[in-house]
């Protein structure tokens, strides 16, 4: 979509398919643009409010046809809820709902004002509208035989600089247009990265094998001047990566360990962050095979890998002052004649042995080797992202990502990043008593602790391999997909937690700069 910025004293007098304005649920005060639209439409907005058709509640979108009273053919009134609750997330949701509604009406161009600037700030509002609008319009259309592209092709921010334009983060910089332009660009970069992750997860597994995933990573690295290394099966054998090799044993598709590095602070190698992703491009469960119902969704078991690869793309474009490495452990989990079996013992990178009690607990095996490799690289802050357990969906549904850690300071940074992006994160306990469930009689540890506290025992397994390195595990099994359109989320892959990882890298870089 083409996005541009226009400065106008009277946005509703612009010729366009639609102009978006906003109202609050608990305030009768209109913005100047909303007031101008109401007057030009003979108080149509006020009348609809008085009649109870417009309430200003969150996620409410009302389209009013101007019938020649204005050059704009439609005024779109979006509700933002209560004024005291306004946040970037509410604006993102409002933009997603509004833009998707307009696409359904065949609208080709839309002008939008900055929604509810005030305490929110012009930069936050502009970025949130772009993110929400673009993500709300997302469609995965690659495999349709007919053209199903978005009809909505152009978004224009039409703004009138106020005397005091909200909060401006760049101290001493009062260049209103420049601030908004930078925020628009930032929103586009983040939405694009999130959409790429969605594309990867939505791809059928015959179009997203470990090799396809590696090829996508190489292309991203080439486009953004990043270092990339792809470890193949012989490399893994030389390094003793028995975890990923064990999972890959039943598949005809070769495994790949994908490493992409961004050097934002090359003179300070200790200023680093590792982003690790589970990349099971299709998960049958292996010999411990899953039931047929819903197995098609297991094409998305590489959502963690998609997230870290896509996040480093945006990080490279935004250029924070930190070194970031993304590691994606990619393989299929298939029940072939050479597949690993329940009761087998594997030796992971670093020498620790694992009893494979259930071959469907495979994600933690590939991540064990990814964690070992990350620690060998000297990464001193590690975030792993994985669709690891069905248990996390039972515990938290599709609202929150589950978080587990050995370092509360690092988790606090992750949660802060999640709050800034609207991606909800909830910590679960890591008490030592849970480790007992992973004890094996024949190896150092077994790969499943049984039904009780399944997401916690899975995290405890990973903790065996993160050891004393500050580490946060994000279980996105519940949040990686969505079953309905809501706000800027659409049915299918969500791209969680791409935006959180980007925000985290920027936040850690800022802290390092302030230190």
Short mmCIF file of C-alpha atoms in Angstrom, two decimals:
data_model
loop_
_atom_site.label_atom_id
_atom_site.label_comp_id
_atom_site.label_asym_id
_atom_site.label_seq_id
_atom_site.Cartn_x
_atom_site.Cartn_y
_atom_site.Cartn_z
CA UNK A 1 0.00 0.00 0.00
CA UNK A 2 1.15 3.53 -0.77
CA UNK A 3 1.27 5.73 2.34
CA UNK A 4 1.85 9.46 2.23
CA UNK A 5 1.58 12.52 4.46
CA UNK A 6 -0.41 15.65 3.68
CA UNK A 7 -0.79 18.81 5.74
CA UNK A 8 -4.23 20.38 5.45
CA UNK A 9 -6.26 22.90 7.42
CA UNK A 10 -9.49 21.09 6.58
CA UNK A 11 -9.06 17.33 6.00
CA UNK A 12 -12.74 16.66 5.32
CA UNK A 13 -12.62 18.94 2.26
CA UNK A 14 -10.24 16.58 0.44
CA UNK A 15 -11.57 14.53 -2.45
CA UNK A 16 -11.15 10.88 -1.46
CA UNK A 17 -13.14 7.69 -0.98
CA UNK A 18 -13.16 7.99 2.81
CA UNK A 19 -11.93 10.10 5.74
CA UNK A 20 -11.46 8.43 9.12
CA UNK A 21 -12.29 10.44 12.27
CA UNK A 22 -12.66 9.34 15.89
CA UNK A 23 -14.84 9.78 18.95
CA UNK A 24 -14.70 8.65 22.57
CA UNK A 25 -17.39 6.74 24.42
CA UNK A 26 -17.45 9.13 27.37
CA UNK A 27 -16.79 12.53 25.79
CA UNK A 28 -19.03 14.84 23.79
CA UNK A 29 -16.05 16.90 22.68
CA UNK A 30 -15.26 16.35 19.01
CA UNK A 31 -11.88 16.88 17.42
CA UNK A 32 -11.76 19.77 14.96
CA UNK A 33 -11.96 17.35 12.03
CA UNK A 34 -14.88 15.40 13.48
CA UNK A 35 -16.68 18.68 14.22
CA UNK A 36 -16.10 19.94 10.68
CA UNK A 37 -17.48 16.70 9.27
CA UNK A 38 -20.52 16.84 11.56
CA UNK A 39 -21.35 20.42 10.55
CA UNK A 40 -20.92 19.68 6.83
CA UNK A 41 -23.20 16.67 7.17
CA UNK A 42 -25.97 18.68 8.87
CA UNK A 43 -25.14 17.20 12.30
CA UNK A 44 -25.43 13.61 11.08
CA UNK A 45 -22.76 12.37 13.48
CA UNK A 46 -24.36 14.12 16.46
CA UNK A 47 -27.76 12.75 15.48
CA UNK A 48 -26.48 9.20 15.25
CA UNK A 49 -24.87 9.60 18.67
CA UNK A 50 -28.09 10.93 20.16
CA UNK A 51 -30.04 8.07 18.57
CA UNK A 52 -27.63 5.55 20.07
CA UNK A 53 -26.36 4.25 16.73
CA UNK A 54 -22.88 5.59 17.41
CA UNK A 55 -21.67 4.92 20.94
CA UNK A 56 -17.91 5.47 20.59
CA UNK A 57 -17.13 2.05 22.02
CA UNK A 58 -13.90 0.27 21.15
CA UNK A 59 -13.92 -1.57 17.82
CA UNK A 60 -17.00 0.34 16.65
CA UNK A 61 -16.86 1.48 13.01
CA UNK A 62 -19.63 3.56 11.43
CA UNK A 63 -19.59 4.52 7.74
CA UNK A 64 -21.56 7.65 6.78
CA UNK A 65 -22.06 8.43 3.09
CA UNK A 66 -21.71 12.16 2.46
CA UNK A 67 -24.00 12.16 -0.64
CA UNK A 68 -22.22 15.12 -2.23
CA UNK A 69 -22.15 17.31 0.87
CA UNK A 70 -18.37 16.85 1.07
CA UNK A 71 -15.67 16.04 -1.49
CA UNK A 72 -14.91 12.94 0.63
CA UNK A 73 -17.45 10.29 -0.30
CA UNK A 74 -17.55 8.70 3.15
CA UNK A 75 -16.86 9.75 6.70
CA UNK A 76 -15.79 6.80 8.84
CA UNK A 77 -16.31 7.27 12.58
CA UNK A 78 -14.24 4.93 14.74
CA UNK A 79 -14.90 4.46 18.43
CA UNK A 80 -11.96 4.55 20.83
CA UNK A 81 -13.69 3.67 24.10
CA UNK A 82 -13.12 5.71 27.22
CA UNK A 83 -10.80 8.69 26.96
CA UNK A 84 -8.75 7.77 30.03
CA UNK A 85 -7.93 4.35 28.55
CA UNK A 86 -6.54 5.54 25.22
CA UNK A 87 -3.41 3.69 24.15
CA UNK A 88 -1.49 2.78 21.03
CA UNK A 89 -3.07 -0.68 21.16
CA UNK A 90 -6.60 0.75 21.03
CA UNK A 91 -5.60 2.89 18.04
CA UNK A 92 -4.03 -0.16 16.32
CA UNK A 93 -7.23 -2.13 16.81
CA UNK A 94 -9.38 0.75 15.59
CA UNK A 95 -7.28 1.17 12.46
CA UNK A 96 -7.38 -2.55 11.71
CA UNK A 97 -11.16 -2.70 12.01
CA UNK A 98 -11.71 0.49 10.00
CA UNK A 99 -9.41 -0.39 7.11
CA UNK A 100 -10.79 -3.92 6.80
CA UNK A 101 -14.34 -2.51 6.80
CA UNK A 102 -13.43 -0.08 4.01
CA UNK A 103 -11.79 -2.79 1.94
CA UNK A 104 -15.06 -4.73 2.16
CA UNK A 105 -16.81 -1.69 0.66
CA UNK A 106 -14.39 -1.55 -2.26
CA UNK A 107 -12.73 1.66 -1.08
CA UNK A 108 -9.48 2.40 -2.94
CA UNK A 109 -8.12 5.45 -1.11
CA UNK A 110 -8.53 6.67 2.46
CA UNK A 111 -7.42 9.74 4.38
CA UNK A 112 -7.01 9.48 8.13
CA UNK A 113 -6.39 12.00 10.83
CA UNK A 114 -4.12 11.21 13.77
CA UNK A 115 -6.44 9.44 16.17
CA UNK A 116 -6.79 10.84 19.69
CA UNK A 117 -3.34 12.40 19.84
CA UNK A 118 -3.32 14.19 23.22
CA UNK A 119 -1.45 12.17 25.84
CA UNK A 120 -0.82 9.38 23.35
CA UNK A 121 1.60 11.42 21.26
CA UNK A 122 1.75 12.06 17.54
CA UNK A 123 4.48 9.51 16.91
CA UNK A 124 2.71 6.69 18.73
CA UNK A 125 -0.58 7.48 17.03
CA UNK A 126 0.89 7.57 13.53
CA UNK A 127 2.86 4.36 13.99
CA UNK A 128 -0.14 2.58 15.55
CA UNK A 129 -2.44 3.56 12.66
CA UNK A 130 0.03 2.27 10.08
CA UNK A 131 0.68 -0.98 11.95
CA UNK A 132 -2.99 -1.58 12.67
CA UNK A 133 -4.18 -0.61 9.20
CA UNK A 134 -1.65 -2.70 7.29
CA UNK A 135 -1.97 -5.73 9.55
CA UNK A 136 -5.76 -5.51 9.53
CA UNK A 137 -5.69 -5.62 5.73
CA UNK A 138 -3.36 -8.63 5.61
CA UNK A 139 -4.47 -11.49 3.38
CA UNK A 140 -2.64 -14.67 2.41
CA UNK A 141 -3.53 -15.05 -1.27
CA UNK A 142 -0.57 -16.78 -2.88
CA UNK A 143 -2.34 -20.00 -3.78
CA UNK A 144 -5.61 -18.60 -5.18
CA UNK A 145 -5.96 -18.94 -8.95
CA UNK A 146 -7.82 -15.62 -9.20
CA UNK A 147 -6.60 -12.18 -8.16
CA UNK A 148 -7.76 -11.52 -4.59
CA UNK A 149 -5.49 -8.60 -3.77
CA UNK A 150 -6.58 -5.70 -1.58
CA UNK A 151 -8.61 -3.03 -3.35
CA UNK A 152 -7.44 -0.44 -0.80
CA UNK A 153 -4.26 0.91 -2.36
CA UNK A 154 -3.53 4.28 -0.77
CA UNK A 155 -3.54 5.75 2.73
CA UNK A 156 -2.92 9.44 3.35
CA UNK A 157 -2.29 10.96 6.76
CA UNK A 158 -3.98 14.32 6.64
CA UNK A 159 -3.01 16.44 9.63
CA UNK A 160 -3.09 20.01 10.83
CA UNK A 161 -0.16 20.85 13.14
CA UNK A 162 -1.50 22.06 16.49
CA UNK A 163 0.39 24.63 18.52
CA UNK A 164 1.50 21.90 20.91
CA UNK A 165 1.42 18.58 19.03
CA UNK A 166 1.24 16.14 21.91
CA UNK A 167 4.33 14.47 23.28
CA UNK A 168 7.41 14.64 21.05
CA UNK A 169 10.06 12.11 21.96
CA UNK A 170 12.94 13.79 20.07
CA UNK A 171 13.93 16.48 22.55
CA UNK A 172 14.22 19.88 20.93
CA UNK A 173 12.87 18.61 17.59
CA UNK A 174 9.66 20.36 16.63
CA UNK A 175 9.60 19.21 13.02
CA UNK A 176 6.05 17.91 13.07
CA UNK A 177 6.04 16.51 9.54
CA UNK A 178 9.39 14.81 9.98
CA UNK A 179 8.28 13.14 13.21
CA UNK A 180 5.14 11.76 11.61
CA UNK A 181 7.02 10.61 8.51
CA UNK A 182 9.52 8.70 10.64
CA UNK A 183 6.70 7.09 12.60
CA UNK A 184 4.93 6.09 9.38
CA UNK A 185 8.14 4.50 8.10
CA UNK A 186 8.69 2.67 11.39
CA UNK A 187 5.13 1.36 11.34
CA UNK A 188 5.55 0.12 7.77
CA UNK A 189 8.79 -1.71 8.61
CA UNK A 190 7.25 -3.43 11.63
CA UNK A 191 4.00 -4.33 9.86
CA UNK A 192 5.94 -5.69 6.88
CA UNK A 193 8.08 -7.92 9.11
CA UNK A 194 4.98 -9.19 10.92
CA UNK A 195 3.27 -9.91 7.60
CA UNK A 196 6.31 -11.87 6.38
CA UNK A 197 6.12 -14.03 9.50
CA UNK A 198 2.40 -14.54 8.86
CA UNK A 199 3.14 -15.56 5.27
CA UNK A 200 5.71 -18.13 6.39
CA UNK A 201 3.32 -19.69 8.92
CA UNK A 202 0.35 -19.66 6.54
CA UNK A 203 2.33 -21.41 3.78
CA UNK A 204 1.45 -25.08 3.23
CA UNK A 205 4.29 -27.31 4.37
CA UNK A 206 5.14 -28.40 0.83
CA UNK A 207 5.99 -24.75 0.13
CA UNK A 208 7.73 -24.19 3.50
CA UNK A 209 10.21 -27.00 4.05
CA UNK A 210 13.39 -26.44 6.08
CA UNK A 211 15.15 -25.68 2.79
CA UNK A 212 12.50 -23.12 1.82
CA UNK A 213 12.83 -21.50 5.25
CA UNK A 214 16.61 -21.34 4.87
CA UNK A 215 16.25 -19.84 1.38
CA UNK A 216 13.93 -17.16 2.76
CA UNK A 217 16.47 -16.36 5.49
CA UNK A 218 19.29 -16.10 2.94
CA UNK A 219 17.20 -13.70 0.86
CA UNK A 220 16.44 -11.50 3.86
CA UNK A 221 20.11 -11.49 4.83
CA UNK A 222 21.12 -10.54 1.28
CA UNK A 223 18.54 -7.74 1.09
CA UNK A 224 19.69 -6.19 4.37
CA UNK A 225 23.43 -6.88 4.39
CA UNK A 226 23.26 -9.39 7.24
CA UNK A 227 25.60 -12.28 7.97
CA UNK A 228 23.98 -15.66 7.40
CA UNK A 229 25.13 -19.22 8.02
CA UNK A 230 23.16 -22.35 7.19
CA UNK A 231 24.26 -25.50 8.99
CA UNK A 232 23.41 -28.66 7.07
CA UNK A 233 23.21 -32.24 8.34
CA UNK A 234 26.99 -32.92 8.10
CA UNK A 235 27.69 -29.72 10.05
CA UNK A 236 25.25 -30.78 12.73
CA UNK A 237 26.80 -34.21 12.93
CA UNK A 238 30.25 -32.66 13.40
CA UNK A 239 28.90 -30.44 16.18
CA UNK A 240 27.08 -33.25 17.96
CA UNK A 241 23.58 -31.80 17.47
CA UNK A 242 21.79 -35.02 18.30
CA UNK A 243 18.54 -33.27 19.27
CA UNK A 244 17.67 -31.82 15.87
CA UNK A 245 19.18 -34.79 14.04
CA UNK A 246 17.03 -37.17 16.06
CA UNK A 247 13.86 -35.27 15.15
CA UNK A 248 14.91 -35.06 11.49
CA UNK A 249 15.71 -38.77 11.21
CA UNK A 250 12.26 -39.78 9.97
CA UNK A 251 12.01 -37.14 7.24
CA UNK A 252 13.27 -37.08 3.66
CA UNK A 253 13.70 -33.31 4.04
CA UNK A 254 17.16 -32.31 5.28
CA UNK A 255 17.29 -30.26 8.50
CA UNK A 256 18.71 -26.74 8.60
CA UNK A 257 20.12 -24.67 11.43
CA UNK A 258 19.75 -21.07 10.28
CA UNK A 259 21.88 -18.32 11.82
CA UNK A 260 21.44 -14.65 10.87
CA UNK A 261 23.45 -11.91 12.57
CA UNK A 262 22.96 -8.16 12.73
CA UNK A 263 25.88 -6.11 14.03
CA UNK A 264 24.48 -2.90 15.48
CA UNK A 265 27.37 -2.42 17.92
CA UNK A 266 30.35 -4.28 16.41
CA UNK A 267 32.89 -2.69 18.76
CA UNK A 268 31.06 -4.17 21.78
CA UNK A 269 30.47 -7.87 21.12
CA UNK A 270 29.06 -8.39 24.63
CA UNK A 271 26.19 -6.04 23.81
CA UNK A 272 24.19 -8.84 22.25
CA UNK A 273 20.82 -10.54 22.10
CA UNK A 274 19.97 -14.02 20.81
CA UNK A 275 16.56 -14.79 19.30
CA UNK A 276 15.94 -18.53 18.92
CA UNK A 277 13.01 -20.05 17.07
CA UNK A 278 11.52 -23.53 16.83
CA UNK A 279 11.20 -24.36 13.13
CA UNK A 280 9.25 -27.61 12.79
CA UNK A 281 7.90 -27.05 9.29
CA UNK A 282 5.47 -29.93 9.71
CA UNK A 283 4.81 -31.95 12.84
CA UNK A 284 3.09 -35.31 12.53
CA UNK A 285 4.21 -36.18 16.04
CA UNK A 286 6.66 -38.72 14.63
CA UNK A 287 6.23 -42.32 15.84
CA UNK A 288 4.03 -40.89 18.65
CA UNK A 289 1.76 -39.75 15.84
CA UNK A 290 -0.99 -37.18 16.30
CA UNK A 291 -4.62 -37.77 15.44
CA UNK A 292 -5.77 -36.77 11.97
CA UNK A 293 -8.14 -34.06 13.18
CA UNK A 294 -6.40 -30.70 13.02
CA UNK A 295 -3.07 -32.10 11.88
CA UNK A 296 -3.06 -29.72 8.90
CA UNK A 297 -2.51 -26.87 11.34
CA UNK A 298 0.87 -28.38 12.18
CA UNK A 299 2.30 -26.57 9.15
CA UNK A 300 2.48 -23.67 11.61
CA UNK A 301 4.78 -25.42 14.07
CA UNK A 302 7.59 -23.24 12.72
CA UNK A 303 6.00 -19.98 13.90
CA UNK A 304 8.85 -19.36 16.34
CA UNK A 305 11.43 -19.60 13.55
CA UNK A 306 9.32 -17.35 11.33
CA UNK A 307 9.12 -14.79 14.14
CA UNK A 308 12.85 -14.54 14.81
CA UNK A 309 13.79 -14.44 11.10
CA UNK A 310 11.21 -11.73 10.40
CA UNK A 311 12.12 -9.75 13.51
CA UNK A 312 15.80 -9.51 12.56
CA UNK A 313 14.76 -8.16 9.16
CA UNK A 314 13.03 -5.20 10.84
CA UNK A 315 15.85 -4.82 13.36
CA UNK A 316 18.31 -4.48 10.48
CA UNK A 317 16.14 -1.73 8.96
CA UNK A 318 15.66 0.16 12.24
CA UNK A 319 19.35 -0.20 13.18
CA UNK A 320 19.34 -0.23 17.01
CA UNK A 321 22.68 -0.06 18.83
CA UNK A 322 22.86 -3.76 19.73
CA UNK A 323 24.12 -6.97 18.14
CA UNK A 324 21.32 -9.44 17.43
CA UNK A 325 21.56 -13.04 16.25
CA UNK A 326 18.55 -15.07 15.12
CA UNK A 327 18.86 -18.86 15.21
CA UNK A 328 16.14 -21.04 13.68
CA UNK A 329 16.25 -24.80 14.16
CA UNK A 330 14.31 -26.21 11.19
CA UNK A 331 13.21 -29.74 10.39
CA UNK A 332 10.14 -31.87 9.82
CA UNK A 333 8.95 -34.40 12.40
CA UNK A 334 7.87 -37.45 10.39
CA UNK A 335 7.27 -41.15 11.19
CA UNK A 336 9.57 -42.60 8.53
CA UNK A 337 11.33 -45.95 8.71
CA UNK A 338 14.43 -44.33 10.19
CA UNK A 339 12.54 -42.13 12.67
CA UNK A 340 13.58 -41.98 16.30
CA UNK A 341 11.46 -44.08 18.63
CA UNK A 342 10.10 -43.68 22.15
CA UNK A 343 12.79 -44.90 24.51
CA UNK A 344 15.72 -43.80 22.32
CA UNK A 345 18.53 -41.79 23.90
CA UNK A 346 20.06 -38.79 22.12
CA UNK A 347 23.17 -36.78 22.87
CA UNK A 348 22.69 -33.06 22.35
CA UNK A 349 25.28 -30.41 21.58
CA UNK A 350 27.43 -30.02 24.69
CA UNK A 351 27.09 -33.67 25.65
CA UNK A 352 23.90 -33.77 27.72
CA UNK A 353 21.83 -36.89 27.02
CA UNK A 354 18.06 -37.07 26.56
CA UNK A 355 15.66 -39.99 26.75
CA UNK A 356 12.98 -39.56 24.09
CA UNK A 357 9.87 -40.59 25.97
CA UNK A 358 7.51 -39.07 23.39
CA UNK A 359 8.56 -38.19 19.83
CA UNK A 360 5.81 -35.55 19.72
CA UNK A 361 7.78 -33.52 22.28
CA UNK A 362 10.22 -32.64 19.51
CA UNK A 363 10.40 -28.85 19.67
CA UNK A 364 12.39 -28.89 22.89
CA UNK A 365 14.89 -31.29 21.30
CA UNK A 366 15.72 -28.95 18.40
CA UNK A 367 15.83 -25.98 20.77
CA UNK A 368 18.25 -27.83 23.05
CA UNK A 369 20.81 -27.75 20.23
CA UNK A 370 19.91 -24.17 19.30
CA UNK A 371 20.49 -23.12 22.91
CA UNK A 372 23.80 -24.96 22.97
CA UNK A 373 24.89 -23.23 19.79
CA UNK A 374 23.77 -19.82 21.07
CA UNK A 375 25.76 -20.24 24.26
CA UNK A 376 28.80 -21.36 22.29
CA UNK A 377 28.50 -18.16 20.23
CA UNK A 378 28.69 -16.12 23.42
CA UNK A 379 25.14 -14.78 23.31
CA UNK A 380 24.50 -13.51 26.83
CA UNK A 381 20.76 -12.74 26.61
CA UNK A 382 18.59 -15.36 24.94
CA UNK A 383 14.91 -15.34 24.02
CA UNK A 384 13.50 -18.54 22.55
CA UNK A 385 10.15 -18.56 20.78
CA UNK A 386 8.23 -21.76 20.17
CA UNK A 387 4.82 -23.27 19.57
CA UNK A 388 5.95 -25.68 22.23
CA UNK A 389 2.97 -27.11 24.12
CA UNK A 390 -0.76 -27.57 23.84
CA UNK A 391 -0.77 -27.15 27.61
CA UNK A 392 -0.11 -23.41 27.30
CA UNK A 393 -3.27 -23.00 25.23
CA UNK A 394 -5.24 -24.83 27.91
CA UNK A 395 -3.76 -22.52 30.56
CA UNK A 396 -3.88 -19.15 28.77
CA UNK A 397 -6.07 -19.64 25.69
CA UNK A 398 -5.21 -17.53 22.66
CA UNK A 399 -4.91 -14.25 24.59
CA UNK A 400 -1.52 -14.46 26.30
CA UNK A 401 1.84 -15.89 25.38
CA UNK A 402 3.32 -17.92 28.22
CA UNK A 403 6.69 -16.77 29.55
CA UNK A 404 9.28 -18.66 31.59
CA UNK A 405 12.65 -17.41 32.75
CA UNK A 406 15.75 -17.81 34.85
CA UNK A 407 16.27 -14.04 34.95
CA UNK A 408 13.58 -11.62 36.13
CA UNK A 409 15.35 -8.52 34.77
CA UNK A 410 15.36 -9.90 31.24
CA UNK A 411 11.75 -11.03 31.56
CA UNK A 412 10.77 -7.54 32.76
CA UNK A 413 12.25 -6.12 29.55
CA UNK A 414 10.36 -8.68 27.45
CA UNK A 415 7.08 -7.91 29.20
CA UNK A 416 7.64 -4.19 28.80
CA UNK A 417 8.22 -4.73 25.09
CA UNK A 418 5.04 -6.79 24.92
CA UNK A 419 3.03 -4.08 26.66
CA UNK A 420 4.26 -1.47 24.17
CA UNK A 421 3.13 -3.60 21.23
CA UNK A 422 -0.11 -4.95 22.65
CA UNK A 423 1.18 -8.54 22.62
CA UNK A 424 0.17 -9.89 26.02
CA UNK A 425 2.70 -11.99 27.95
CA UNK A 426 2.09 -13.86 31.21
CA UNK A 427 4.73 -15.48 33.40
CA UNK A 428 4.35 -19.02 34.69
CA UNK A 429 6.37 -20.46 37.61
CA UNK A 430 9.68 -22.28 37.33
CA UNK A 431 9.89 -23.87 40.79
CA UNK A 432 12.60 -26.51 41.14
CA UNK A 433 10.02 -29.12 42.15
CA UNK A 434 8.79 -29.26 38.54
CA UNK A 435 12.19 -30.60 37.44
CA UNK A 436 11.40 -33.91 39.11
CA UNK A 437 8.92 -34.75 36.35
CA UNK A 438 11.70 -34.65 33.75
CA UNK A 439 14.00 -37.09 35.55
CA UNK A 440 15.04 -40.09 33.49
CA UNK A 441 16.24 -43.51 34.61
CA UNK A 442 18.53 -43.93 31.59
CA UNK A 443 19.73 -40.43 30.62
CA UNK A 444 20.42 -36.99 32.03
CA UNK A 445 16.86 -35.86 31.34
CA UNK A 446 13.77 -37.05 29.46
CA UNK A 447 11.87 -34.97 26.95
CA UNK A 448 8.48 -34.94 28.60
CA UNK A 449 7.28 -34.66 32.16
CA UNK A 450 3.77 -36.01 31.61
CA UNK A 451 0.39 -34.28 31.54
CA UNK A 452 0.70 -32.23 34.72
CA UNK A 453 2.04 -28.67 34.20
CA UNK A 454 3.08 -29.59 30.67
CA UNK A 455 4.16 -26.13 29.57
CA UNK A 456 6.21 -25.68 32.76
CA UNK A 457 8.02 -29.00 32.51
CA UNK A 458 8.78 -28.23 28.86
CA UNK A 459 10.33 -24.94 29.95
CA UNK A 460 12.26 -26.74 32.68
CA UNK A 461 13.66 -29.04 30.00
CA UNK A 462 14.91 -26.02 28.04
CA UNK A 463 16.37 -24.53 31.21
CA UNK A 464 18.71 -27.54 31.35
CA UNK A 465 20.33 -26.18 28.17
CA UNK A 466 20.17 -22.42 28.80
CA UNK A 467 21.96 -23.12 32.12
CA UNK A 468 23.12 -19.83 33.72
CA UNK A 469 22.71 -17.63 30.64
CA UNK A 470 19.89 -15.08 31.12
CA UNK A 471 17.02 -16.64 29.19
CA UNK A 472 13.32 -16.20 28.51
CA UNK A 473 11.18 -18.85 26.85
CA UNK A 474 8.02 -17.70 25.08
CA UNK A 475 5.46 -20.42 24.38
CA UNK A 476 3.28 -19.11 21.54
CA UNK A 477 1.25 -22.26 20.88
CA UNK A 478 -1.93 -20.37 21.76
CA UNK A 479 -1.15 -16.98 20.25
CA UNK A 480 0.58 -17.86 16.97
CA UNK A 481 -2.75 -18.21 15.18
CA UNK A 482 -6.18 -16.63 15.39
CA UNK A 483 -9.55 -18.16 14.46
CA UNK A 484 -11.38 -14.91 13.65
CA UNK A 485 -10.81 -11.36 12.44
CA UNK A 486 -10.44 -8.93 15.35
CA UNK A 487 -8.75 -5.54 15.23
CA UNK A 488 -5.48 -5.92 13.37
CA UNK A 489 -5.46 -9.71 13.77
CA UNK A 490 -6.94 -11.75 10.96
CA UNK A 491 -7.84 -15.40 10.77
CA UNK A 492 -4.71 -17.52 10.41
CA UNK A 493 -1.20 -16.66 11.52
CA UNK A 494 -0.80 -13.65 13.82
CA UNK A 495 2.93 -12.96 13.57
CA UNK A 496 3.24 -13.01 17.38
CA UNK A 497 5.74 -12.07 18.84
CA UNK A 498 7.59 -10.31 15.99
CA UNK A 499 6.69 -6.82 17.19
CA UNK A 500 7.68 -7.64 20.77
CA UNK A 501 11.11 -8.89 19.67
CA UNK A 502 11.70 -5.75 17.62
CA UNK A 503 10.66 -3.55 20.53
CA UNK A 504 12.87 -5.54 22.90
CA UNK A 505 15.96 -5.04 20.72
CA UNK A 506 15.28 -1.30 20.52
CA UNK A 507 14.62 -1.09 24.25
CA UNK A 508 17.82 -2.94 25.20
CA UNK A 509 19.80 -0.79 22.77
CA UNK A 510 18.38 2.38 24.32
CA UNK A 511 19.24 1.16 27.81
CA UNK A 512 22.78 0.41 26.72
CA UNK A 513 23.11 3.88 25.19
CA UNK A 514 21.86 5.51 28.40
CA UNK A 515 24.22 3.49 30.59
#
